[in-house]
Amino acid sequence: MEARSENKFDIAVIGAGMAGLTCAQQLQQAGYSVVVVEKSRGVGGRVATRRVGNTRVDHGARYLEPKSELLRRLVLVLRSRGIVDIWTDTTYAVNPITGKLSVAEAGGWCLYYVAPEGMNAVGKFLASDLNIWLNRRVQRLAAKDGKIWYLTLEAANEDAQTPTELTARAVVVAIPAPQALILLAPLTDLPAEFLRKVRYAEYQPCISVLAAYPAFRQQDMAQRDVGWRAVIFPKESQLAWIGWDSSKRALSAQPVFVLHSSPEFAQQYLDAEDLQPAAQALIAEAAKFLLPWGNSPEWMQVHRWRYAFPSYPLSETCLSAATPLPLVCCGDWCGGDVGGNFIESALNSGIAAAKTVNQFLENLDLPGEGFWDAIARK
């Protein structure tokens, strides 16, 4: 490894989601100089939390569902640090004919874990001690003289103090496949089969609605016949899921809910400038089945996830371009559908990408699946 200048790194990771942060931690803990470039103002990708005044609302990933050993180990570390705790052990499903609730058996029993301070606390934990450039969108990726990658960046806030370019010996692209394709398609020396696989990994959209109600409605929630915290809706419904988000946090001042649309419903509003009609339609359906008073929120916000869930994930855990300069893609769109648990896919993919990049470079000792133990010790 070479001594680097301010803008020269061994590895540049594009995207600070779960896969990108996992990959960056693996490589940095091995001894490489790593920079993570993220177009947003925060880390974690879809493991996201929004603040509305003093209220935190998880408008992306609903919870951690540790059905496999890898995610169980992460949850154990997070719980030991007080970052996550048990939310519920039961989700319910709406009967499309009677409208009644029953325990959802699909997928088997599992404890569901949440972060009381917001699910983005998980991303913040994985981002510990990493060099992350936020509010920087990678505009162009190019191989310079066949020896090094050159990245041109666009500043989101016109901050003249932050660099708008960097170089790296290897690049990891850890963003949704359609966004990755925008960067990769102009590179003329990439194998056609590599680009074909990136194009294959399509995504389904989702609209998230955040709705808060007056404090006195807490009493209505306490008097329900079924004490649900999360409810799944039938496939034919425009509403896919609703969660009582404020139940994740002690001493919440008012009931707050998060509603997720079906992919088909979100597709209708993929390019709509006004998402309020979509939000009203989803709230009306929630009111019909679960919340009789749900049509009158005290405040409401809407978020569109254009790339919410991979619809056709690749079987490979990561995707190497097999070019002279190391270029590897990873994300929840790699590694197959781990029982619908795309956080698990992202973690596996980030680890695989780090192994692949390491083989191209110095082949140093990587920390492996227990890399978060090193984070927790700091």
CSV table of C-alpha atoms in Angstrom, one decimal:
chain,number,residue,atom,x,y,z
A,1,MET,CA,0.0,0.0,0.0
A,2,GLU,CA,1.2,3.4,-0.9
A,3,ALA,CA,1.3,6.5,1.3
A,4,ARG,CA,-1.6,8.6,0.1
A,5,SER,CA,-2.3,12.3,-0.4
A,6,GLU,CA,-5.5,13.8,0.8
A,7,ASN,CA,-7.5,12.6,-2.3
A,8,LYS,CA,-5.7,9.4,-3.0
A,9,PHE,CA,-6.9,6.1,-1.6
A,10,ASP,CA,-6.5,2.4,-1.9
A,11,ILE,CA,-10.2,1.8,-2.3
A,12,ALA,CA,-13.2,4.0,-3.0
A,13,VAL,CA,-16.6,2.7,-2.0
A,14,ILE,CA,-19.5,4.3,-3.7
A,15,GLY,CA,-22.6,4.2,-1.4
A,16,ALA,CA,-22.9,4.2,2.4
A,17,GLY,CA,-25.7,1.6,2.7
A,18,MET,CA,-25.3,-1.6,4.6
A,19,ALA,CA,-23.3,-3.3,1.9
A,20,GLY,CA,-21.0,-0.4,1.3
A,21,LEU,CA,-20.3,0.2,5.0
A,22,THR,CA,-19.7,-3.5,5.6
A,23,CYS,CA,-17.2,-3.7,2.7
A,24,ALA,CA,-15.4,-0.5,3.8
A,25,GLN,CA,-15.1,-1.8,7.4
A,26,GLN,CA,-13.6,-5.1,6.3
A,27,LEU,CA,-11.0,-3.4,4.1
A,28,GLN,CA,-10.1,-0.6,6.5
A,29,GLN,CA,-9.7,-3.0,9.4
A,30,ALA,CA,-7.4,-5.0,7.2
A,31,GLY,CA,-5.2,-1.9,6.8
A,32,TYR,CA,-6.2,-0.4,3.5
A,33,SER,CA,-6.9,3.3,3.1
A,34,VAL,CA,-10.6,3.6,2.3
A,35,VAL,CA,-13.0,6.4,1.5
A,36,VAL,CA,-16.8,6.0,1.3
A,37,VAL,CA,-18.6,8.5,-1.0
A,38,GLU,CA,-22.4,9.0,-0.4
A,39,LYS,CA,-24.8,11.2,-2.2
A,40,SER,CA,-27.1,11.6,0.8
A,41,ARG,CA,-26.6,13.5,4.0
A,42,GLY,CA,-26.6,10.4,6.1
A,43,VAL,CA,-25.5,6.7,6.2
A,44,GLY,CA,-27.4,3.5,6.2
A,45,GLY,CA,-29.2,3.7,2.9
A,46,ARG,CA,-32.8,2.4,3.3
A,47,VAL,CA,-32.1,1.6,7.0
A,48,ALA,CA,-33.3,5.2,7.5
A,49,THR,CA,-34.9,7.4,10.1
A,50,ARG,CA,-36.5,10.8,9.6
A,51,ARG,CA,-36.8,13.5,12.3
A,52,VAL,CA,-39.9,15.5,12.5
A,53,GLY,CA,-39.4,18.0,15.3
A,54,ASN,CA,-38.5,15.9,18.3
A,55,THR,CA,-40.1,12.8,16.8
A,56,ARG,CA,-38.0,10.0,15.1
A,57,VAL,CA,-39.8,7.9,12.5
A,58,ASP,CA,-38.3,4.9,10.6
A,59,HIS,CA,-39.5,5.4,7.1
A,60,GLY,CA,-37.3,2.7,5.5
A,61,ALA,CA,-36.3,-0.6,6.9
A,62,ARG,CA,-39.0,-1.7,9.4
A,63,TYR,CA,-36.8,-3.8,11.8
A,64,LEU,CA,-34.0,-6.4,11.9
A,65,GLU,CA,-35.2,-10.0,11.5
A,66,PRO,CA,-32.2,-12.1,12.5
A,67,LYS,CA,-33.1,-15.5,11.1
A,68,SER,CA,-29.6,-16.4,10.0
A,69,GLU,CA,-26.3,-16.6,12.0
A,70,LEU,CA,-24.7,-13.6,10.4
A,71,LEU,CA,-27.5,-11.2,11.3
A,72,ARG,CA,-28.0,-12.8,14.7
A,73,ARG,CA,-24.3,-12.0,15.5
A,74,LEU,CA,-24.8,-8.4,14.5
A,75,VAL,CA,-27.9,-8.1,16.6
A,76,LEU,CA,-26.1,-9.5,19.6
A,77,VAL,CA,-23.4,-6.8,19.3
A,78,LEU,CA,-25.9,-4.0,18.7
A,79,ARG,CA,-28.0,-5.2,21.7
A,80,SER,CA,-25.0,-5.3,23.9
A,81,ARG,CA,-24.4,-1.7,23.0
A,82,GLY,CA,-28.0,-0.7,23.7
A,83,ILE,CA,-28.5,0.2,20.0
A,84,VAL,CA,-31.4,-2.3,19.4
A,85,ASP,CA,-34.0,-4.1,21.5
A,86,ILE,CA,-36.9,-6.4,20.9
A,87,TRP,CA,-39.9,-4.8,19.4
A,88,THR,CA,-42.3,-7.7,19.0
A,89,ASP,CA,-42.4,-11.4,18.3
A,90,THR,CA,-45.6,-11.3,16.3
A,91,THR,CA,-46.8,-9.7,13.1
A,92,TYR,CA,-50.4,-9.9,12.0
A,93,ALA,CA,-52.1,-10.2,8.6
A,94,VAL,CA,-55.4,-8.7,7.4
A,95,ASN,CA,-58.0,-11.2,6.0
A,96,PRO,CA,-59.0,-9.7,2.7
A,97,ILE,CA,-62.6,-10.9,3.0
A,98,THR,CA,-63.5,-10.3,6.7
A,99,GLY,CA,-60.9,-7.6,7.4
A,100,LYS,CA,-60.0,-9.3,10.7
A,101,LEU,CA,-56.5,-9.8,11.9
A,102,SER,CA,-54.7,-13.1,12.4
A,103,VAL,CA,-51.2,-14.1,13.3
A,104,ALA,CA,-49.0,-14.1,10.1
A,105,GLU,CA,-47.4,-17.5,9.9
A,106,ALA,CA,-45.5,-17.0,6.6
A,107,GLY,CA,-41.7,-17.0,7.1
A,108,GLY,CA,-41.8,-18.6,10.5
A,109,TRP,CA,-41.4,-17.2,14.0
A,110,CYS,CA,-38.7,-14.7,14.8
A,111,LEU,CA,-38.0,-11.9,17.2
A,112,TYR,CA,-38.1,-8.5,15.5
A,113,TYR,CA,-35.5,-5.9,16.7
A,114,VAL,CA,-35.6,-2.1,16.3
A,115,ALA,CA,-33.4,0.8,17.4
A,116,PRO,CA,-35.3,3.1,19.9
A,117,GLU,CA,-33.2,6.0,18.7
A,118,GLY,CA,-34.1,5.2,15.1
A,119,MET,CA,-33.0,2.5,12.7
A,120,ASN,CA,-30.3,4.7,11.2
A,121,ALA,CA,-28.4,4.1,14.4
A,122,VAL,CA,-27.5,0.7,12.9
A,123,GLY,CA,-25.9,2.4,9.9
A,124,LYS,CA,-24.1,4.9,12.2
A,125,PHE,CA,-22.7,2.0,14.1
A,126,LEU,CA,-21.3,0.4,11.0
A,127,ALA,CA,-19.9,3.7,9.8
A,128,SER,CA,-17.8,4.1,13.0
A,129,ASP,CA,-14.3,5.5,12.2
A,130,LEU,CA,-14.8,5.3,8.5
A,131,ASN,CA,-13.8,8.2,6.2
A,132,ILE,CA,-17.2,9.1,4.7
A,133,TRP,CA,-17.8,12.0,2.3
A,134,LEU,CA,-21.4,12.8,2.5
A,135,ASN,CA,-23.4,14.9,0.1
A,136,ARG,CA,-21.2,13.9,-2.8
A,137,ARG,CA,-22.6,12.2,-5.9
A,138,VAL,CA,-20.2,10.4,-8.2
A,139,GLN,CA,-20.7,12.0,-11.6
A,140,ARG,CA,-18.1,10.1,-13.5
A,141,LEU,CA,-15.9,7.1,-13.1
A,142,ALA,CA,-12.9,6.6,-15.4
A,143,ALA,CA,-9.7,4.6,-15.6
A,144,LYS,CA,-6.7,7.0,-15.7
A,145,ASP,CA,-3.8,5.8,-17.8
A,146,GLY,CA,-4.9,2.2,-17.0
A,147,LYS,CA,-3.3,2.5,-13.6
A,148,ILE,CA,-5.8,4.1,-11.3
A,149,TRP,CA,-9.5,5.0,-11.0
A,150,TYR,CA,-10.5,8.6,-11.2
A,151,LEU,CA,-13.8,9.7,-9.6
A,152,THR,CA,-15.4,13.1,-10.3
A,153,LEU,CA,-17.8,14.2,-7.6
A,154,GLU,CA,-20.7,16.7,-7.5
A,155,ALA,CA,-21.1,18.6,-4.3
A,156,ALA,CA,-24.7,18.7,-3.0
A,157,ASN,CA,-24.2,21.8,-0.9
A,158,GLU,CA,-21.6,23.8,-3.0
A,159,ASP,CA,-19.0,23.4,-0.2
A,160,ALA,CA,-15.8,24.7,-1.7
A,161,GLN,CA,-13.8,23.1,1.2
A,162,THR,CA,-14.8,19.5,0.2
A,163,PRO,CA,-12.8,17.9,-2.6
A,164,THR,CA,-14.7,17.1,-5.9
A,165,GLU,CA,-12.4,14.5,-7.2
A,166,LEU,CA,-10.4,11.5,-5.9
A,167,THR,CA,-8.3,8.6,-7.1
A,168,ALA,CA,-8.3,5.0,-5.9
A,169,ARG,CA,-6.6,1.7,-6.9
A,170,ALA,CA,-9.9,-0.1,-6.6
A,171,VAL,CA,-13.6,0.8,-6.7
A,172,VAL,CA,-16.6,-0.9,-5.0
A,173,VAL,CA,-20.0,0.2,-6.4
A,174,ALA,CA,-22.4,-0.4,-3.5
A,175,ILE,CA,-25.6,1.3,-4.8
A,176,PRO,CA,-28.8,0.0,-6.4
A,177,ALA,CA,-28.1,-1.6,-9.8
A,178,PRO,CA,-30.0,1.0,-11.9
A,179,GLN,CA,-27.9,3.8,-10.3
A,180,ALA,CA,-24.7,1.7,-10.8
A,181,LEU,CA,-25.5,1.2,-14.4
A,182,ILE,CA,-25.5,5.0,-15.0
A,183,LEU,CA,-21.9,5.1,-13.8
A,184,LEU,CA,-20.8,1.9,-15.5
A,185,ALA,CA,-22.4,2.0,-18.9
A,186,PRO,CA,-20.0,4.8,-20.2
A,187,LEU,CA,-17.0,2.6,-19.5
A,188,THR,CA,-16.2,1.1,-22.9
A,189,ASP,CA,-13.9,-1.7,-21.7
A,190,LEU,CA,-16.4,-3.4,-19.4
A,191,PRO,CA,-17.4,-7.0,-20.4
A,192,ALA,CA,-20.9,-7.2,-22.0
A,193,GLU,CA,-21.8,-10.1,-19.6
A,194,PHE,CA,-21.0,-7.9,-16.6
A,195,LEU,CA,-23.2,-5.1,-17.8
A,196,ARG,CA,-26.0,-7.6,-18.7
A,197,LYS,CA,-26.1,-8.8,-15.1
A,198,VAL,CA,-26.2,-5.3,-13.7
A,199,ARG,CA,-29.2,-4.6,-16.0
A,200,TYR,CA,-30.9,-7.8,-14.9
A,201,ALA,CA,-31.1,-6.7,-11.2
A,202,GLU,CA,-34.3,-4.7,-11.2
A,203,TYR,CA,-36.1,-3.0,-8.3
A,204,GLN,CA,-39.6,-2.5,-7.0
A,205,PRO,CA,-40.6,0.9,-5.7
A,206,CYS,CA,-42.4,1.7,-2.4
A,207,ILE,CA,-44.2,4.8,-1.0
A,208,SER,CA,-43.8,5.4,2.7
A,209,VAL,CA,-46.3,7.5,4.6
A,210,LEU,CA,-45.5,8.9,8.0
A,211,ALA,CA,-48.6,9.8,9.9
A,212,ALA,CA,-48.9,11.2,13.5
A,213,TYR,CA,-52.1,11.6,15.5
A,214,PRO,CA,-53.2,13.5,18.7
A,215,ALA,CA,-51.9,12.2,22.0
A,216,PHE,CA,-55.3,11.2,23.2
A,217,ARG,CA,-55.4,8.5,20.5
A,218,GLN,CA,-52.9,6.5,22.6
A,219,GLN,CA,-55.8,5.4,24.7
A,220,ASP,CA,-57.5,4.0,21.5
A,221,MET,CA,-54.4,2.0,20.8
A,222,ALA,CA,-54.4,0.5,24.3
A,223,GLN,CA,-58.1,-0.6,24.0
A,224,ARG,CA,-57.7,-2.6,20.8
A,225,ASP,CA,-59.0,-6.2,20.7
A,226,VAL,CA,-55.7,-7.3,19.1
A,227,GLY,CA,-52.5,-5.7,20.3
A,228,TRP,CA,-50.7,-5.4,17.0
A,229,ARG,CA,-47.5,-3.5,16.3
A,230,ALA,CA,-47.1,-4.5,12.7
A,231,VAL,CA,-49.7,-5.7,10.1
A,232,ILE,CA,-49.3,-7.2,6.6
A,233,PHE,CA,-51.9,-6.5,4.0
A,234,PRO,CA,-53.0,-8.9,1.2
A,235,LYS,CA,-51.1,-8.8,-2.1
A,236,GLU,CA,-54.0,-7.3,-4.0
A,237,SER,CA,-54.1,-4.4,-1.6
A,238,GLN,CA,-52.5,-1.0,-2.4
A,239,LEU,CA,-51.2,-1.0,1.2
A,240,ALA,CA,-48.6,-3.6,1.9
A,241,TRP,CA,-47.7,-3.0,5.5
A,242,ILE,CA,-48.4,-0.7,8.5
A,243,GLY,CA,-46.3,-0.4,11.7
A,244,TRP,CA,-47.0,1.4,14.9
A,245,ASP,CA,-43.7,3.2,14.8
A,246,SER,CA,-44.0,5.2,18.0
A,247,SER,CA,-44.3,1.9,20.0
A,248,LYS,CA,-40.6,1.4,19.3
A,249,ARG,CA,-39.8,4.3,21.6
A,250,ALA,CA,-40.6,4.8,25.3
A,251,LEU,CA,-42.5,7.8,26.4
A,252,SER,CA,-43.7,8.7,22.9
A,253,ALA,CA,-45.9,11.8,23.0
A,254,GLN,CA,-48.3,10.7,20.3
A,255,PRO,CA,-49.1,7.6,18.2
A,256,VAL,CA,-47.1,7.6,14.9
A,257,PHE,CA,-47.5,5.1,12.1
A,258,VAL,CA,-45.6,4.2,9.0
A,259,LEU,CA,-47.4,2.8,6.0
A,260,HIS,CA,-45.7,1.1,3.1
A,261,SER,CA,-47.4,0.8,-0.3
A,262,SER,CA,-47.5,-2.2,-2.6
A,263,PRO,CA,-45.0,-2.1,-5.5
A,264,GLU,CA,-47.8,-1.9,-8.0
A,265,PHE,CA,-49.4,1.1,-6.3
A,266,ALA,CA,-46.0,2.9,-6.0
A,267,GLN,CA,-45.4,2.3,-9.7
A,268,GLN,CA,-48.4,4.5,-10.5
A,269,TYR,CA,-46.7,7.4,-8.7
A,270,LEU,CA,-43.1,6.7,-9.7
A,271,ASP,CA,-42.7,10.1,-11.5
A,272,ALA,CA,-45.5,12.0,-9.8
A,273,GLU,CA,-44.6,15.5,-8.5
A,274,ASP,CA,-47.4,15.4,-5.9
A,275,LEU,CA,-47.5,12.4,-3.7
A,276,GLN,CA,-50.3,13.6,-1.4
A,277,PRO,CA,-53.1,11.8,-3.3
A,278,ALA,CA,-51.1,8.5,-2.9
A,279,ALA,CA,-50.6,9.2,0.8
A,280,GLN,CA,-54.3,9.9,1.3
A,281,ALA,CA,-55.3,6.7,-0.5
A,282,LEU,CA,-53.0,4.6,1.7
A,283,ILE,CA,-54.2,6.3,4.9
A,284,ALA,CA,-57.8,5.7,3.9
A,285,GLU,CA,-57.1,2.0,3.5
A,286,ALA,CA,-55.5,1.9,6.9
A,287,ALA,CA,-58.5,3.7,8.4
A,288,LYS,CA,-60.8,1.1,6.8
A,289,PHE,CA,-59.2,-1.9,8.3
A,290,LEU,CA,-57.2,-0.8,11.4
A,291,LEU,CA,-57.6,2.9,12.4
A,292,PRO,CA,-61.2,4.2,12.3
A,293,TRP,CA,-59.9,7.7,13.1
A,294,GLY,CA,-56.9,7.4,10.7
A,295,ASN,CA,-58.2,9.8,8.1
A,296,SER,CA,-57.3,12.8,10.2
A,297,PRO,CA,-53.6,12.8,11.1
A,298,GLU,CA,-52.1,15.7,13.0
A,299,TRP,CA,-49.2,15.7,10.5
A,300,MET,CA,-48.2,13.6,7.6
A,301,GLN,CA,-45.1,13.2,5.4
A,302,VAL,CA,-44.5,11.1,2.3
A,303,HIS,CA,-41.3,9.5,1.0
A,304,ARG,CA,-40.8,7.7,-2.3
A,305,TRP,CA,-38.3,4.8,-2.4
A,306,ARG,CA,-37.6,4.3,-6.1
A,307,TYR,CA,-35.3,1.3,-5.4
A,308,ALA,CA,-37.0,-0.3,-2.3
A,309,PHE,CA,-36.7,-4.0,-2.9
A,310,PRO,CA,-34.8,-6.0,-5.5
A,311,SER,CA,-37.3,-7.9,-7.6
A,312,TYR,CA,-34.6,-10.0,-9.5
A,313,PRO,CA,-31.5,-10.3,-7.3
A,314,LEU,CA,-28.5,-12.0,-8.7
A,315,SER,CA,-27.3,-15.3,-7.4
A,316,GLU,CA,-23.7,-14.0,-7.1
A,317,THR,CA,-22.8,-12.5,-3.7
A,318,CYS,CA,-20.9,-9.8,-5.6
A,319,LEU,CA,-20.1,-8.9,-9.2
A,320,SER,CA,-16.6,-8.4,-10.4
A,321,ALA,CA,-16.0,-6.7,-13.7
A,322,ALA,CA,-12.8,-8.7,-14.3
A,323,THR,CA,-11.0,-5.5,-15.6
A,324,PRO,CA,-7.3,-4.8,-15.1
A,325,LEU,CA,-8.2,-2.2,-12.4
A,326,PRO,CA,-10.4,-3.8,-9.6
A,327,LEU,CA,-14.1,-2.9,-10.0
A,328,VAL,CA,-16.7,-4.8,-7.9
A,329,CYS,CA,-20.4,-4.3,-7.4
A,330,CYS,CA,-22.3,-5.3,-4.3
A,331,GLY,CA,-25.5,-4.6,-2.5
A,332,ASP,CA,-28.9,-6.1,-1.6
A,333,TRP,CA,-29.3,-7.0,-5.3
A,334,CYS,CA,-26.6,-9.6,-5.0
A,335,GLY,CA,-26.5,-12.9,-3.2
A,336,GLY,CA,-30.1,-13.9,-4.0
A,337,ASP,CA,-33.2,-13.4,-1.9
A,338,VAL,CA,-32.3,-14.5,1.6
A,339,GLY,CA,-35.9,-15.3,2.5
A,340,GLY,CA,-36.9,-11.8,1.6
A,341,ASN,CA,-34.3,-10.5,4.1
A,342,PHE,CA,-32.4,-8.0,2.0
A,343,ILE,CA,-30.4,-6.6,4.9
A,344,GLU,CA,-28.9,-10.0,5.2
A,345,SER,CA,-28.1,-10.0,1.5
A,346,ALA,CA,-26.4,-6.6,1.8
A,347,LEU,CA,-24.2,-7.8,4.7
A,348,ASN,CA,-23.2,-10.9,2.8
A,349,SER,CA,-22.5,-9.0,-0.4
A,350,GLY,CA,-20.4,-6.4,1.4
A,351,ILE,CA,-18.2,-9.1,2.9
A,352,ALA,CA,-17.9,-10.9,-0.4
A,353,ALA,CA,-16.9,-7.6,-2.2
A,354,ALA,CA,-14.2,-7.0,0.3
A,355,LYS,CA,-12.7,-10.5,-0.2
A,356,THR,CA,-12.8,-9.9,-4.0
A,357,VAL,CA,-11.0,-6.6,-3.9
A,358,ASN,CA,-8.5,-7.8,-1.3
A,359,GLN,CA,-7.5,-10.7,-3.7
A,360,PHE,CA,-6.8,-8.0,-6.4
A,361,LEU,CA,-4.6,-6.0,-4.1
A,362,GLU,CA,-2.3,-7.1,-1.2
A,363,ASN,CA,-4.4,-10.1,0.0
A,364,LEU,CA,-4.3,-8.9,3.6
A,365,ASP,CA,-6.0,-10.6,6.6
A,366,LEU,CA,-9.6,-9.5,6.6
A,367,PRO,CA,-11.6,-9.5,9.9
A,368,GLY,CA,-14.4,-11.7,8.5
A,369,GLU,CA,-17.9,-11.9,9.8
A,370,GLY,CA,-17.0,-10.7,13.3
A,371,PHE,CA,-15.8,-7.3,12.0
A,372,TRP,CA,-18.4,-5.5,14.1
A,373,ASP,CA,-16.8,-6.8,17.3
A,374,ALA,CA,-13.8,-4.6,16.6
A,375,ILE,CA,-16.2,-1.6,16.2
A,376,ALA,CA,-17.9,-2.4,19.5
A,377,ARG,CA,-14.6,-2.5,21.4
A,378,LYS,CA,-13.8,1.1,20.5
